[in-house]
Amino acid sequence: MIGLGVLWVVTEVIHVKHGADERGDLMVTSVLQRIDLPSVLFFLGILVAVAGLQVAGHLTYLATGLDAVFGDIYLINGAIGVLSAIVDNVPLVAATMGMYPMTQFPQDHVFWELLALCAGTGGSLLIIGSAAGVAAMGILNIDFIWYFKRITLPAAIGYVGGILTFWALWH
């Protein structure tokens, strides 16, 4: 909020010599009216929900389970990527960030880079797994079955190929 206040003061000082008609679209109050508030609230809700799951210990429990079942970061991220074909990748990545502390995987660790690859491309396995896919369904009248029959297999081949390429680069 301090940043917004500073921005407001600076823009007022810069545009003080202009009349209200000339600076109308440049004023902070005008810009704030054009903010997509539902999207902001959506992401805020995701972060609050993930924080609640983290505080309750559910994410740690889930991370322990993934480590026990898969045991390898490539398999863990591969599973998370497949899950992102069903669940939106934003809450999935936010939850994964809460599952694994920075002490386990530091900031630039391979795990996070692979997570970005898997969660981002895994959403393309099904048309409902990405915002772009859902938009394409509406705009181009593509139905789920058509996408599943024609696109899912090539997307899966590309998905696995991306993970294998990533693995080859790091081994």
CSV table of C-alpha atoms in Angstrom, one decimal:
chain,number,residue,atom,x,y,z
A,1,MET,CA,0.0,0.0,0.0
A,2,ILE,CA,2.9,2.3,0.6
A,3,GLY,CA,4.1,1.7,-3.0
A,4,LEU,CA,0.6,2.6,-4.3
A,5,GLY,CA,0.6,5.8,-2.1
A,6,VAL,CA,4.1,6.8,-3.5
A,7,LEU,CA,2.9,6.1,-7.0
A,8,TRP,CA,-0.2,8.2,-6.4
A,9,VAL,CA,1.8,11.2,-5.1
A,10,VAL,CA,4.4,11.0,-7.9
A,11,THR,CA,1.8,10.9,-10.7
A,12,GLU,CA,-0.1,13.8,-9.1
A,13,VAL,CA,3.2,15.8,-9.0
A,14,ILE,CA,4.1,14.9,-12.6
A,15,HIS,CA,0.7,15.8,-14.0
A,16,VAL,CA,-0.2,18.8,-11.8
A,17,LYS,CA,0.3,21.3,-14.6
A,18,HIS,CA,-2.3,19.5,-16.7
A,19,GLY,CA,-6.0,20.0,-16.3
A,20,ALA,CA,-8.3,17.3,-15.0
A,21,ASP,CA,-9.5,16.5,-18.5
A,22,GLU,CA,-6.0,15.9,-19.8
A,23,ARG,CA,-4.8,13.8,-16.9
A,24,GLY,CA,-8.0,11.8,-16.4
A,25,ASP,CA,-6.7,8.5,-17.6
A,26,LEU,CA,-3.3,9.0,-16.0
A,27,MET,CA,-4.6,9.5,-12.5
A,28,VAL,CA,-4.2,6.6,-10.1
A,29,THR,CA,-7.9,6.7,-9.3
A,30,SER,CA,-8.7,6.2,-12.9
A,31,VAL,CA,-6.3,3.3,-13.2
A,32,LEU,CA,-7.7,1.6,-10.0
A,33,GLN,CA,-11.2,1.6,-11.6
A,34,ARG,CA,-9.9,-0.6,-14.4
A,35,ILE,CA,-8.4,-3.3,-12.2
A,36,ASP,CA,-9.8,-6.8,-12.8
A,37,LEU,CA,-10.9,-7.2,-9.1
A,38,PRO,CA,-12.3,-10.7,-9.5
A,39,SER,CA,-8.9,-12.0,-10.7
A,40,VAL,CA,-7.1,-10.3,-7.8
A,41,LEU,CA,-9.6,-11.9,-5.4
A,42,PHE,CA,-9.2,-15.3,-7.1
A,43,PHE,CA,-5.4,-15.3,-6.6
A,44,LEU,CA,-5.8,-13.9,-3.1
A,45,GLY,CA,-8.2,-16.7,-2.2
A,46,ILE,CA,-5.9,-19.3,-3.6
A,47,LEU,CA,-3.0,-18.0,-1.5
A,48,VAL,CA,-5.1,-17.8,1.6
A,49,ALA,CA,-6.4,-21.4,1.1
A,50,VAL,CA,-2.9,-22.7,0.5
A,51,ALA,CA,-1.7,-20.9,3.6
A,52,GLY,CA,-4.4,-22.5,5.6
A,53,LEU,CA,-3.5,-26.0,4.3
A,54,GLN,CA,0.1,-25.3,5.1
A,55,VAL,CA,-0.6,-24.1,8.7
A,56,ALA,CA,-2.8,-27.1,9.3
A,57,GLY,CA,0.1,-29.4,8.2
A,58,HIS,CA,-1.8,-31.0,5.3
A,59,LEU,CA,0.8,-29.9,2.7
A,60,THR,CA,3.7,-31.4,4.7
A,61,TYR,CA,1.7,-34.6,5.0
A,62,LEU,CA,1.1,-34.6,1.2
A,63,ALA,CA,4.8,-33.9,0.5
A,64,THR,CA,5.8,-36.8,2.8
A,65,GLY,CA,3.4,-39.0,0.9
A,66,LEU,CA,4.8,-38.0,-2.5
A,67,ASP,CA,8.3,-38.5,-1.3
A,68,ALA,CA,7.4,-42.0,0.0
A,69,VAL,CA,5.5,-43.1,-3.2
A,70,PHE,CA,7.7,-41.5,-5.9
A,71,GLY,CA,11.0,-40.7,-4.1
A,72,ASP,CA,12.5,-38.8,-7.1
A,73,ILE,CA,12.0,-35.2,-8.0
A,74,TYR,CA,11.4,-36.1,-11.6
A,75,LEU,CA,8.6,-38.5,-10.7
A,76,ILE,CA,7.1,-36.1,-8.1
A,77,ASN,CA,7.0,-33.2,-10.6
A,78,GLY,CA,5.8,-35.5,-13.3
A,79,ALA,CA,2.8,-36.5,-11.1
A,80,ILE,CA,2.2,-32.9,-10.2
A,81,GLY,CA,2.2,-32.0,-13.9
A,82,VAL,CA,-0.3,-34.7,-14.7
A,83,LEU,CA,-2.5,-33.4,-11.9
A,84,SER,CA,-2.3,-29.9,-13.4
A,85,ALA,CA,-4.3,-31.3,-16.4
A,86,ILE,CA,-7.2,-31.4,-14.0
A,87,VAL,CA,-6.5,-28.8,-11.4
A,88,ASP,CA,-5.5,-25.2,-12.3
A,89,ASN,CA,-1.7,-24.9,-12.2
A,90,VAL,CA,-1.7,-21.7,-10.1
A,91,PRO,CA,-3.1,-23.3,-6.9
A,92,LEU,CA,-1.1,-26.4,-7.6
A,93,VAL,CA,2.2,-24.6,-7.8
A,94,ALA,CA,1.3,-22.5,-4.8
A,95,ALA,CA,0.5,-25.7,-2.8
A,96,THR,CA,3.8,-27.3,-3.9
A,97,MET,CA,5.6,-24.2,-2.8
A,98,GLY,CA,4.0,-24.7,0.6
A,99,MET,CA,4.8,-28.5,0.6
A,100,TYR,CA,8.5,-28.2,0.2
A,101,PRO,CA,10.5,-25.8,2.4
A,102,MET,CA,13.4,-23.8,1.0
A,103,THR,CA,15.7,-25.8,3.3
A,104,GLN,CA,14.9,-28.9,1.3
A,105,PHE,CA,15.0,-27.3,-2.2
A,106,PRO,CA,16.7,-23.9,-2.3
A,107,GLN,CA,15.6,-21.1,-4.5
A,108,ASP,CA,17.3,-22.1,-7.8
A,109,HIS,CA,17.1,-25.8,-7.2
A,110,VAL,CA,16.3,-28.1,-10.2
A,111,PHE,CA,13.1,-29.1,-8.4
A,112,TRP,CA,11.5,-25.6,-9.0
A,113,GLU,CA,12.6,-25.4,-12.6
A,114,LEU,CA,11.1,-28.8,-13.3
A,115,LEU,CA,8.0,-27.9,-11.4
A,116,ALA,CA,7.5,-24.9,-13.7
A,117,LEU,CA,8.0,-27.1,-16.8
A,118,CYS,CA,5.7,-29.8,-15.6
A,119,ALA,CA,2.9,-27.7,-14.1
A,120,GLY,CA,2.9,-25.4,-17.2
A,121,THR,CA,2.9,-28.0,-19.9
A,122,GLY,CA,1.0,-30.7,-18.0
A,123,GLY,CA,-2.1,-28.5,-18.1
A,124,SER,CA,-2.1,-29.0,-21.9
A,125,LEU,CA,-2.8,-32.8,-21.5
A,126,LEU,CA,-6.5,-32.0,-21.2
A,127,ILE,CA,-8.2,-29.0,-22.6
A,128,ILE,CA,-9.6,-28.1,-19.2
A,129,GLY,CA,-6.2,-28.0,-17.7
A,130,SER,CA,-5.3,-24.5,-18.8
A,131,ALA,CA,-7.0,-21.1,-19.1
A,132,ALA,CA,-6.0,-21.0,-22.8
A,133,GLY,CA,-7.7,-24.4,-23.4
A,134,VAL,CA,-10.9,-23.3,-21.7
A,135,ALA,CA,-10.8,-20.1,-23.8
A,136,ALA,CA,-10.3,-22.2,-27.0
A,137,MET,CA,-13.2,-24.4,-26.1
A,138,GLY,CA,-15.5,-21.3,-26.0
A,139,ILE,CA,-14.1,-19.4,-28.9
A,140,LEU,CA,-13.4,-22.3,-31.4
A,141,ASN,CA,-16.2,-24.6,-30.2
A,142,ILE,CA,-13.7,-27.4,-29.4
A,143,ASP,CA,-15.2,-30.1,-27.2
A,144,PHE,CA,-13.4,-32.2,-24.7
A,145,ILE,CA,-13.7,-35.5,-26.6
A,146,TRP,CA,-12.3,-34.0,-29.8
A,147,TYR,CA,-9.3,-32.6,-27.9
A,148,PHE,CA,-8.8,-35.8,-26.0
A,149,LYS,CA,-8.8,-37.9,-29.2
A,150,ARG,CA,-6.6,-35.7,-31.3
A,151,ILE,CA,-4.3,-33.6,-29.0
A,152,THR,CA,-3.8,-35.4,-25.7
A,153,LEU,CA,-1.4,-38.1,-27.1
A,154,PRO,CA,0.9,-35.6,-28.9
A,155,ALA,CA,0.7,-33.3,-25.8
A,156,ALA,CA,1.7,-36.3,-23.6
A,157,ILE,CA,4.6,-37.2,-25.9
A,158,GLY,CA,5.8,-33.6,-25.7
A,159,TYR,CA,5.3,-33.6,-22.0
A,160,VAL,CA,7.3,-36.7,-21.4
A,161,GLY,CA,9.9,-35.6,-23.9
A,162,GLY,CA,10.3,-32.3,-22.0
A,163,ILE,CA,10.9,-34.1,-18.7
A,164,LEU,CA,13.4,-36.5,-20.4
A,165,THR,CA,15.2,-33.7,-22.0
A,166,PHE,CA,15.3,-31.9,-18.7
A,167,TRP,CA,16.6,-35.0,-17.0
A,168,ALA,CA,19.3,-35.5,-19.7
A,169,LEU,CA,20.5,-31.9,-19.2
A,170,TRP,CA,20.9,-32.4,-15.5
A,171,HIS,CA,22.5,-35.9,-15.5
